[in-house]
Coordinates of C-alpha atoms in Angstrom, one line a residue:
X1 CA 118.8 103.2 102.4
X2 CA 119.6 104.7 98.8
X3 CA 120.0 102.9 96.0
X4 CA 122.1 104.1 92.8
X5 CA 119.2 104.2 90.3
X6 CA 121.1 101.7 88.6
X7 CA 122.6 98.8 90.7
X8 CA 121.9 95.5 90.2
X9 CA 120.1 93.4 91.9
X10 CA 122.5 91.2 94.3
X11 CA 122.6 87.8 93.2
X12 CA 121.4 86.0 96.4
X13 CA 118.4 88.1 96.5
X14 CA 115.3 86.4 95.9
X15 CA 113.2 86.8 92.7
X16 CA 109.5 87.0 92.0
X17 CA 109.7 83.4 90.3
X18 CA 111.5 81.9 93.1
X19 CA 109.1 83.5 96.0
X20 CA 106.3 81.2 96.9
X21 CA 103.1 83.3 96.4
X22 CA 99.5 82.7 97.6
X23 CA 96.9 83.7 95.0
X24 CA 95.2 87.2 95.1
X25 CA 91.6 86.3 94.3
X26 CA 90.1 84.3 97.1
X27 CA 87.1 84.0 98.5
X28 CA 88.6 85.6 101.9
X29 CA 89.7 89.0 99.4
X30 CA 86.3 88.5 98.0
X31 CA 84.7 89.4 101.3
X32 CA 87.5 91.1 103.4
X33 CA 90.2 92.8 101.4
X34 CA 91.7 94.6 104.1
X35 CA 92.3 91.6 105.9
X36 CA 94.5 90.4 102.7
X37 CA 96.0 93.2 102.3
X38 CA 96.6 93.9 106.3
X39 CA 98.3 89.4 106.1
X40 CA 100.6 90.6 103.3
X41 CA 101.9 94.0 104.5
X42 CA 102.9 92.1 108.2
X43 CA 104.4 88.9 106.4
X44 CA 106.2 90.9 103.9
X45 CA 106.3 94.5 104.4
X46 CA 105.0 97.1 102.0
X47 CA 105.8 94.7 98.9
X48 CA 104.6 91.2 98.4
X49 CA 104.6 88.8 96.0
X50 CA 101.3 87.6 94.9
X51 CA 99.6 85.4 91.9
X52 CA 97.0 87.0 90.2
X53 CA 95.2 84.5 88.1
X54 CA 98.0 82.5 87.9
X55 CA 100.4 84.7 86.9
X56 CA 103.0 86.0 89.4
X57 CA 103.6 89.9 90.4
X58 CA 104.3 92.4 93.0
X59 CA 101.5 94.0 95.3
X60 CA 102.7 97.3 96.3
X61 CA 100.6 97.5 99.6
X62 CA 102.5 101.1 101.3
X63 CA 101.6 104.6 100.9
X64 CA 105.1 105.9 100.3
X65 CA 105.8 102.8 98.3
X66 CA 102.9 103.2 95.8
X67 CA 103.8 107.1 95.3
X68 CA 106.9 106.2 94.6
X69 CA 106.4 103.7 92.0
X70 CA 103.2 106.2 90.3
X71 CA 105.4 109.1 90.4
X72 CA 108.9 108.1 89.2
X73 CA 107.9 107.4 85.4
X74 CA 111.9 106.7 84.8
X75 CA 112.1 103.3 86.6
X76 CA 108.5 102.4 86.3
X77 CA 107.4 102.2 83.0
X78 CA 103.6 101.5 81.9
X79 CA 104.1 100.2 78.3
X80 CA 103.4 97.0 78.6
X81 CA 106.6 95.8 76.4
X82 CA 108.4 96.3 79.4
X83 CA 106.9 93.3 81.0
X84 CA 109.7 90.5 80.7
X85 CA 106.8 87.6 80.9
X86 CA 105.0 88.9 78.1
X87 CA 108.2 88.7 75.9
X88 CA 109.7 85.6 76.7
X89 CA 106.1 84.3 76.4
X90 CA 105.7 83.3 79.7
X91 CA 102.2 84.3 80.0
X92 CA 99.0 82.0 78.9
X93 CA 98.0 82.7 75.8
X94 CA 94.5 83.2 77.3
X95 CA 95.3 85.2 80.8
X96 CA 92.3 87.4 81.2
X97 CA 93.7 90.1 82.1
X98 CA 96.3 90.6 79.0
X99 CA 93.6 91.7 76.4
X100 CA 93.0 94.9 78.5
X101 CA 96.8 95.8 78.8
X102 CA 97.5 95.1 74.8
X103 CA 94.8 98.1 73.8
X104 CA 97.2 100.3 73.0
X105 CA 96.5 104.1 73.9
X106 CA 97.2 106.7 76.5
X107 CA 97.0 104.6 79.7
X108 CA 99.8 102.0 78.4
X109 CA 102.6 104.8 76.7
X110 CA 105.5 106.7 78.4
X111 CA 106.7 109.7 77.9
X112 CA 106.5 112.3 75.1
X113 CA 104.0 110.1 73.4
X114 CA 102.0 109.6 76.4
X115 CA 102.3 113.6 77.2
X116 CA 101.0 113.7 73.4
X117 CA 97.8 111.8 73.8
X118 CA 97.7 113.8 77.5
X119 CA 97.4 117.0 75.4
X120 CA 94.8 115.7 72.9
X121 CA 92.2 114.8 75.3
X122 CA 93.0 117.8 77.2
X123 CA 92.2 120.0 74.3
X124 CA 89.2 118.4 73.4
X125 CA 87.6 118.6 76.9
X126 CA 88.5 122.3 77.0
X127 CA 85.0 123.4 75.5
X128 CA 83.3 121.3 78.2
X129 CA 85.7 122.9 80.8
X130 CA 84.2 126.5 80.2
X131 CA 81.3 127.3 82.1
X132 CA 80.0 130.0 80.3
X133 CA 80.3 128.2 76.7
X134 CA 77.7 126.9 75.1
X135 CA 79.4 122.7 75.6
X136 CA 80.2 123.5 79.5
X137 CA 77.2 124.9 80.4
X138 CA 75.0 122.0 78.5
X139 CA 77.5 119.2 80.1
X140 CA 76.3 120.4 83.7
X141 CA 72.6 121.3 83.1
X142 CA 72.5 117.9 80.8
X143 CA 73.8 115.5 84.1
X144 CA 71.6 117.7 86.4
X145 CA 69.0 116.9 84.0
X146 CA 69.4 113.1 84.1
X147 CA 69.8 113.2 87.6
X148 CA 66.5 114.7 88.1
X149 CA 65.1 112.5 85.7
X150 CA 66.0 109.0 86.9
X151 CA 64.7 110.5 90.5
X152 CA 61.6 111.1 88.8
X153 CA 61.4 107.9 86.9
X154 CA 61.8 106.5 91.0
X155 CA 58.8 108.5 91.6
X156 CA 56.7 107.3 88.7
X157 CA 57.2 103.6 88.8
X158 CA 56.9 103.4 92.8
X159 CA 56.2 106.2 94.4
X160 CA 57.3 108.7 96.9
X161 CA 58.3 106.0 99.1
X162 CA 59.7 102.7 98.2
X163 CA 62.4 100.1 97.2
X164 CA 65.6 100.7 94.9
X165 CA 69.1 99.7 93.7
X166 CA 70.7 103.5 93.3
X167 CA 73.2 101.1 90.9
X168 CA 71.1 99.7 88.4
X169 CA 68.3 102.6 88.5
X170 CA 70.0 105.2 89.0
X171 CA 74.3 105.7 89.0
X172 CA 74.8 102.8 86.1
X173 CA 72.0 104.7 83.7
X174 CA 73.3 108.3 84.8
X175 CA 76.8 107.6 83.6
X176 CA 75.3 105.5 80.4
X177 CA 73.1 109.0 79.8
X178 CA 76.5 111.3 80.2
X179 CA 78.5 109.2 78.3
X180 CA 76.2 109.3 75.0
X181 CA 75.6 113.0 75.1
X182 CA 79.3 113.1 75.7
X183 CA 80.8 110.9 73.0
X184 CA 78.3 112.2 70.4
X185 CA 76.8 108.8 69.7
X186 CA 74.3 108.4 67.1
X187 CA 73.0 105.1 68.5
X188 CA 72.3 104.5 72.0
X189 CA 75.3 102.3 73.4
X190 CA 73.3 100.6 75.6
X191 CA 73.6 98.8 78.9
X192 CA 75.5 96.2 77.4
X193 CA 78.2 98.4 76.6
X194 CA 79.0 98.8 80.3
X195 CA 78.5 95.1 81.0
X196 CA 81.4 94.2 78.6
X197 CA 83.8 96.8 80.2
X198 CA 83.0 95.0 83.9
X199 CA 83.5 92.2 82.1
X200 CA 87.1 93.2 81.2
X201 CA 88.0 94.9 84.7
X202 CA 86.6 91.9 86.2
X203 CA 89.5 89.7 84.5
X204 CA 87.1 86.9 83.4
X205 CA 87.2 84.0 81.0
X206 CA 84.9 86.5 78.8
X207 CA 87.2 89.5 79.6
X208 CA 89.3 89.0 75.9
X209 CA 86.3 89.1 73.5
X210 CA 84.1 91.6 75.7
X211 CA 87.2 94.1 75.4
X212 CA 86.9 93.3 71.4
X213 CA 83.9 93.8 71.5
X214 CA 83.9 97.1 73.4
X215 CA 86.3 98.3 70.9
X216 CA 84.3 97.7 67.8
X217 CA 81.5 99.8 68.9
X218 CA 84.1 103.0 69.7
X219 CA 85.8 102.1 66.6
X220 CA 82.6 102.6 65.1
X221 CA 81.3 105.6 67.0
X222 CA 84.9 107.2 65.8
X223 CA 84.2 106.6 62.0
X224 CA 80.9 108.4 61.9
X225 CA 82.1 111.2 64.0
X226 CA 84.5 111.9 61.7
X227 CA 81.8 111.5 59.0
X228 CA 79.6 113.7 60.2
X229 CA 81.3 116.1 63.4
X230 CA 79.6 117.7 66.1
X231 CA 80.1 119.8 69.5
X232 CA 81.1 116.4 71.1
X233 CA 84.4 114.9 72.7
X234 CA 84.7 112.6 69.0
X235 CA 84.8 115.1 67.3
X236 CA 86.6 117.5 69.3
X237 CA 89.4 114.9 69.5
X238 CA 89.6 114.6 65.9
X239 CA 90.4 118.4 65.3
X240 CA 93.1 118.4 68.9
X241 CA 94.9 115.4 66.6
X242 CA 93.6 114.6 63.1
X243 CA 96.2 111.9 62.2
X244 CA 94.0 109.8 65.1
X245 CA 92.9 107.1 62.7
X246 CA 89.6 105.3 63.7
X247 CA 91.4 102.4 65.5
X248 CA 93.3 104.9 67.4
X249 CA 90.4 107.1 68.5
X250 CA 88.4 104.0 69.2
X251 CA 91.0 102.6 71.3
X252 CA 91.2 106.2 73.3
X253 CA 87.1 106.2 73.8
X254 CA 87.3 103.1 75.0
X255 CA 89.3 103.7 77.9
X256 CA 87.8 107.0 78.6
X257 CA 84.6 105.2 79.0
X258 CA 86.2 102.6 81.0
X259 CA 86.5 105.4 83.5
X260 CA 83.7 107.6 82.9
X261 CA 81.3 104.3 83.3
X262 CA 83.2 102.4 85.6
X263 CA 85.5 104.2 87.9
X264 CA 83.5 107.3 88.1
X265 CA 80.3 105.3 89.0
X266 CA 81.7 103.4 91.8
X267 CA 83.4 106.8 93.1
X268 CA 79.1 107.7 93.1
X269 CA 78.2 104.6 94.8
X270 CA 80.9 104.4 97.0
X271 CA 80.2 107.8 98.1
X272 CA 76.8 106.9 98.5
X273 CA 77.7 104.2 100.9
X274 CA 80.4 105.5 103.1
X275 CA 77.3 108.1 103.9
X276 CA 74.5 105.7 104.2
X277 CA 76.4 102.9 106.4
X278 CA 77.6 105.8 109.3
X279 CA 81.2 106.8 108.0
X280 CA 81.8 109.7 110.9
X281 CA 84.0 112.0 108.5
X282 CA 82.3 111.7 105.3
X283 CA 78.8 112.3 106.5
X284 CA 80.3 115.0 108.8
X285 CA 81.0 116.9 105.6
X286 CA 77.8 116.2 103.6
X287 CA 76.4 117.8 107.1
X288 CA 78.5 120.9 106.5
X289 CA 77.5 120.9 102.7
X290 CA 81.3 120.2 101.7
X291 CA 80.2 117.7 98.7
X292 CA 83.5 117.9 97.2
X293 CA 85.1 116.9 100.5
X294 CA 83.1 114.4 101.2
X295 CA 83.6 112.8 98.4
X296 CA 87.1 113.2 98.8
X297 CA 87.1 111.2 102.2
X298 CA 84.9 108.3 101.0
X299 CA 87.3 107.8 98.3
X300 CA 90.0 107.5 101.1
X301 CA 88.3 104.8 102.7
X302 CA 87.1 103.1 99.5
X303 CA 88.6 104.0 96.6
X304 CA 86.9 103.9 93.2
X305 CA 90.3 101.8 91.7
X306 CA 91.3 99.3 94.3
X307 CA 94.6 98.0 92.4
X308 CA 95.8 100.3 89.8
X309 CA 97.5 98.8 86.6
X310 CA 100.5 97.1 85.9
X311 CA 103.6 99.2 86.2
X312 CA 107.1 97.4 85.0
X313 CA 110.6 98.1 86.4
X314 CA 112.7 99.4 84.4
X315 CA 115.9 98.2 85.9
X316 CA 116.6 96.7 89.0
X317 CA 115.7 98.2 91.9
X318 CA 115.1 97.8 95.5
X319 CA 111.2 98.5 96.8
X320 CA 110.8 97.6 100.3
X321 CA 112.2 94.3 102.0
X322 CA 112.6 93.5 97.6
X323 CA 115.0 93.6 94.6
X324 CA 112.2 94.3 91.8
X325 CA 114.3 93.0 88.6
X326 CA 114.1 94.9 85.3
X327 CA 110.7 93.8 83.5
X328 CA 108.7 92.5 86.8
X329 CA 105.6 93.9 86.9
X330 CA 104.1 95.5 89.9
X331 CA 100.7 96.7 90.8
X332 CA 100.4 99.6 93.3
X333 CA 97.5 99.0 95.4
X334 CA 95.6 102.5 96.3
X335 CA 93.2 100.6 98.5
X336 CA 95.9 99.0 100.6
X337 CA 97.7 102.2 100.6
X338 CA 95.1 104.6 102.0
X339 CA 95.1 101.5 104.7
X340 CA 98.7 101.5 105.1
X341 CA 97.5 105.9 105.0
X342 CA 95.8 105.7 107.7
X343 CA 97.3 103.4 110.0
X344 CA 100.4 106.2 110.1
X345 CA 98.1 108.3 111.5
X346 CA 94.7 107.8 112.0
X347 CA 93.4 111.0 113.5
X348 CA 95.9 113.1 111.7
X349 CA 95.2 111.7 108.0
X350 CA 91.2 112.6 108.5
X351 CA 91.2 115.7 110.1
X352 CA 90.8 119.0 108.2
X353 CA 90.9 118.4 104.0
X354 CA 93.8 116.3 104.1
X355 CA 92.0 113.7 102.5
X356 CA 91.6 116.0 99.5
X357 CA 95.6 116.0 99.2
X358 CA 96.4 112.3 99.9
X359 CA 93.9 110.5 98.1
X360 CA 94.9 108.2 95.1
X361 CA 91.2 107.8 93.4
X362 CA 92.8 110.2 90.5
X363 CA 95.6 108.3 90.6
X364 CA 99.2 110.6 91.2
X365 CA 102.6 111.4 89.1
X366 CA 102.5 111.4 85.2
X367 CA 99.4 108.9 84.7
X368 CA 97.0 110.5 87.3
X369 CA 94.0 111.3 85.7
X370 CA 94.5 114.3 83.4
X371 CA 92.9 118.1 84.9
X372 CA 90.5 118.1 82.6
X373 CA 88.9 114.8 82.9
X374 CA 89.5 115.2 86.6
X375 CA 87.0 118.0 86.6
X376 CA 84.7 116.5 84.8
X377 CA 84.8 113.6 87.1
X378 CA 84.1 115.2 90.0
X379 CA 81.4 117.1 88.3
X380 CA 79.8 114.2 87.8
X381 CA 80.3 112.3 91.1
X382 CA 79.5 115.6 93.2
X383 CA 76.0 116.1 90.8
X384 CA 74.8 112.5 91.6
X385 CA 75.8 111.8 95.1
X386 CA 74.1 115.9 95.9
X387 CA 71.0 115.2 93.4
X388 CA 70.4 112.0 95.7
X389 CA 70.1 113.9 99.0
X390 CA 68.8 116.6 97.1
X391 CA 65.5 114.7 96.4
X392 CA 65.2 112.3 99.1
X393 CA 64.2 113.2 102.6
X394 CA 64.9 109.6 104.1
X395 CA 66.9 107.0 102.1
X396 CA 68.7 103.8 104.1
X397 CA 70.2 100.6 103.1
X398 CA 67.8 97.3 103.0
X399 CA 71.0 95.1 103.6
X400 CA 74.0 95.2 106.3
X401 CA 76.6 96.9 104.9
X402 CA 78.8 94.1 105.1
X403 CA 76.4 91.7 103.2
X404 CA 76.3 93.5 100.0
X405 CA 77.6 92.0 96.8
X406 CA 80.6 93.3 95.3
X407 CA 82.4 93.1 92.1
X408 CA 86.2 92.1 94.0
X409 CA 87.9 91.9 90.3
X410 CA 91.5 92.4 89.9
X411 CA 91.3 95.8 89.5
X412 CA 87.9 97.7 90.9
X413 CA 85.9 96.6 93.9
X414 CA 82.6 98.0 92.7
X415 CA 79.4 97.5 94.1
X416 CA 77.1 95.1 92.0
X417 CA 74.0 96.7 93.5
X418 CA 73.4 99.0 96.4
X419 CA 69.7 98.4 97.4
X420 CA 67.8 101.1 99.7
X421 CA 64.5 102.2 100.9
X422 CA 63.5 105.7 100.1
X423 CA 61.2 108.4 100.9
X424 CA 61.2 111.4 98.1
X425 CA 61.3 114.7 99.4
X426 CA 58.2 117.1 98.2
X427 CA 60.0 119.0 96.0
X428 CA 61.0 115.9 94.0
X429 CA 61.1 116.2 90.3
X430 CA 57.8 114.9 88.6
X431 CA 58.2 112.4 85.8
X432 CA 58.4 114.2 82.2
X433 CA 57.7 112.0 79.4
X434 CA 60.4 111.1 77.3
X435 CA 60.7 113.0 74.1
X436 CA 61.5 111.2 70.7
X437 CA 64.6 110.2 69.8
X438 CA 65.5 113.0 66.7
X439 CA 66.9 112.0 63.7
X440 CA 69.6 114.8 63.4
X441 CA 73.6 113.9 64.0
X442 CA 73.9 117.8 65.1
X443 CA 74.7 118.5 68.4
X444 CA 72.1 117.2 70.3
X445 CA 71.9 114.0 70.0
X446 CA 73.4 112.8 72.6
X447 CA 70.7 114.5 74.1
X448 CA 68.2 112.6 72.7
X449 CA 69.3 109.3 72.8
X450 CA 69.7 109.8 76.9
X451 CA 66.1 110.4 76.6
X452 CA 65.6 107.3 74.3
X453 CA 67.3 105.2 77.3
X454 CA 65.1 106.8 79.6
X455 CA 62.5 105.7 77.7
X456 CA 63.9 102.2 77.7
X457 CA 64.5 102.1 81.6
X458 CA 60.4 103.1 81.9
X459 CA 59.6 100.0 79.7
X460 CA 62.4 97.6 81.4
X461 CA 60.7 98.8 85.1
X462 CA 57.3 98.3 83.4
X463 CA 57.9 94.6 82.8
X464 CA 58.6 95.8 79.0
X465 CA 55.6 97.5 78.4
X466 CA 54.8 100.1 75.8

């Protein structure tokens, strides 16, 4: 029925505090999500209460239900001083989760400011948005490029037929490589950059210092950019906004490579396995050479964010068989949605390109993942999954789909590794030596410093050999 935006909640309604609530993170949503989330949506309907690490909040587990609540920017508010826990200091002063959500930049505003720090990123992608400029055309040769390389490095360390983890040895490094030539970085971040960001999304005990830690080294990065500016997204950002002080542009860096690493790279291995364990409709469409759409259908049934973040009621409101009160927080759940998706209508939802529309792996509404970085994204995810079956005539997984290890955090269920046997295709890359790291800040250092962690992957599949 409709609700007047603001009613209040009737007073024998039952709140989150009163509701008994059965932890989130079990082993049984460790190894079977879908099962949790299929228990929850037929005990409650498409809201339920659930504790996540303790702390009690919503689990918005329908389609139409998590639209509504990413779309209507009004009543549910993503500022995090919204959250009536966190200001009657209900929350443990060590809940692993709350260090993420206090970084304050675009993710966590509403509004004009958010729509502010929108425009700023969207500005300084623009160069890499323009095929024919000098930026765009470099971004897509440079993550062909390390595509082709890391498919080489395959080749030189074991052959044209062998053994590999497409995570470790190939997606992880790729999106490491992309994200220094990206950023501008005149140090190689390293694979311990990308560690302390899983180790954030993950929710932790380490997540609070790996996020500080995470921070430091884009605060960093943002202070020499501004020293010493290049053709790269630091710098870029600095002339879209130049009030951004250092902490602010770190804090924006960080999250952007939060999703570059992270969320992009399991949108590449997901893809990767929705092909490789027998998904009808996504290898349907790699057969008909519609990349982009199978893509598209693999983040239906596996999307790259499994719960999105925290949004917080504005007012009271009525969401399902529930009275949300003003300052509850709720998390829409895009994997429990596209379940809820396509349960409605199975052979419907996956016919045609319909999974192109209905998918929530950009998100939707205000926060969806800005055009810009949307295109880049995909230009990323379509160049590695396509590079992949590009180069290899036979690849197949070495465990049973349903045995491999994932990463079932709060937020992301990402593969930890995604082993396979390979056979390389003639027309392979060969293995090119990796050139010196140069000593110049100018524009191509990103450049080499991709090649310098090439160079370090060799030694590290050597046994650390010169």
């Amino acid at each position: 029925m409709d609700v007047h935006p603001y009613a209040t909640a009737p007073a024998d309604s039952p709140t989150l505090a009163s509701l008994p609530v059965e932890p989130l993170l079990t082993a049984e949503f460790d190894t079977d999500p879908g099962a949790v989330y299929a228990r929850l949506r037929h005990t409650y309907g498409p809201i339920a209460p659930v504790g996540l690490l303790g702390v009690p909040v919503w689990l918005v587990l329908g389609y139409r239900e998590v639209l509504e609540v990413l779309r209507n920017e009004s009543q549910w508010r993503r500022d995090i001083r919204y959250w009536r826990a966190r200001a009657q200091g209900h929350l443990p002063a060590d809940w692993p989760l709350l260090a993420g959500y206090e970084v304050r930049q675009t993710m966590f505003m509403d509004e004009e400011e958010h729509q502010a720090a929108r425009r700023t990123l969207h500005t300084a992608l623009g160069p890499f948005r323009d095929t024919a400029g000098p930026e765009g055309w470099g971004l897509r040769a440079a993550v062909e490029r390390y595509a082709d390389d890391l498919v080489a490095l395959l080749a030189a360390e074991s052959g044209t037929s062998g053994f590999a983890d497409l995570g470790a040895q190939y997606t992880r490094p790729l999106l490491l490589m992309v994200t220094t030539r990206l950023f501008g970085c005149p140090v190689e971040l390293g694979d311990e950059l990308v560690m302390e960001m899983w180790r954030m999304l993950d929710g932790g005990p380490d997540a609070g210092p790996a996020t500080a830690r995470a921070l430091a080294a884009m605060t960093r990065l943002a202070a020499h950019r501004r020293a010493r500016p290049g053709d790269d997204l630091t710098s870029y950002m600095l002339l879209a906004d130049p009030e951004l002080s250092d902490e602010q542009l770190g804090r924006e860096l960080f999250m952007n490579a939060v999703y570059l690493n992270d969320i992009t790279g399991n949108m590449v291995l997901n893809t990767l396995l929705e092909v490789l364990r027998g998904n009808v409709t996504v290898r349907r469409s790699l057969s008909a050479g519609q990349l982009g759409e199978t893509v598209n259908r693999a983040a239906l049934a596996n999307p790259p964010v499994a719960n999105m973040c925290f949004r917080f009621a504005a007012r009271d409101t009525r969401l399902g068989e529930f009275w949300v009160r003003a300052g509850d927080a709720v998390s829409p759940s895009a994997a429990a949605a596209h379940q809820d998706l396509l349960a409605i209508g199975s052979s419907h939802m996956v016919g045609t390109a319909v999974s192109t529309r209905a998918h929530l792996g950009w998100g939707a509404g205000p926060h969806q993942c800005p055009t810009a970085a949307r295109e880049l994204g995909a230009l990323i995810v379509n160049t590695a999954v396509g590079r992949v079956f590009d180069h290899l005539t036979k690849v197949e997984l070495t465990l049973p789909h349903d045995q491999l290890p994932w990463r079932a955090g709060p937020v992301v269920r990402g593969l930890r590794l995604l082993p396979v046997r390979y056979e390389l295709a003639a027309t392979a890359p060969s293995a090119r030596r990796p050139e010196p790291v140069p000593a110049t800040t100018g524009a191509h250092t990103g450049d080499g410093h991709a090649r310098g962690l090439l160079a370090a992957l060799r030694r590290l599949m050597q046994g650390g050999k010169n």
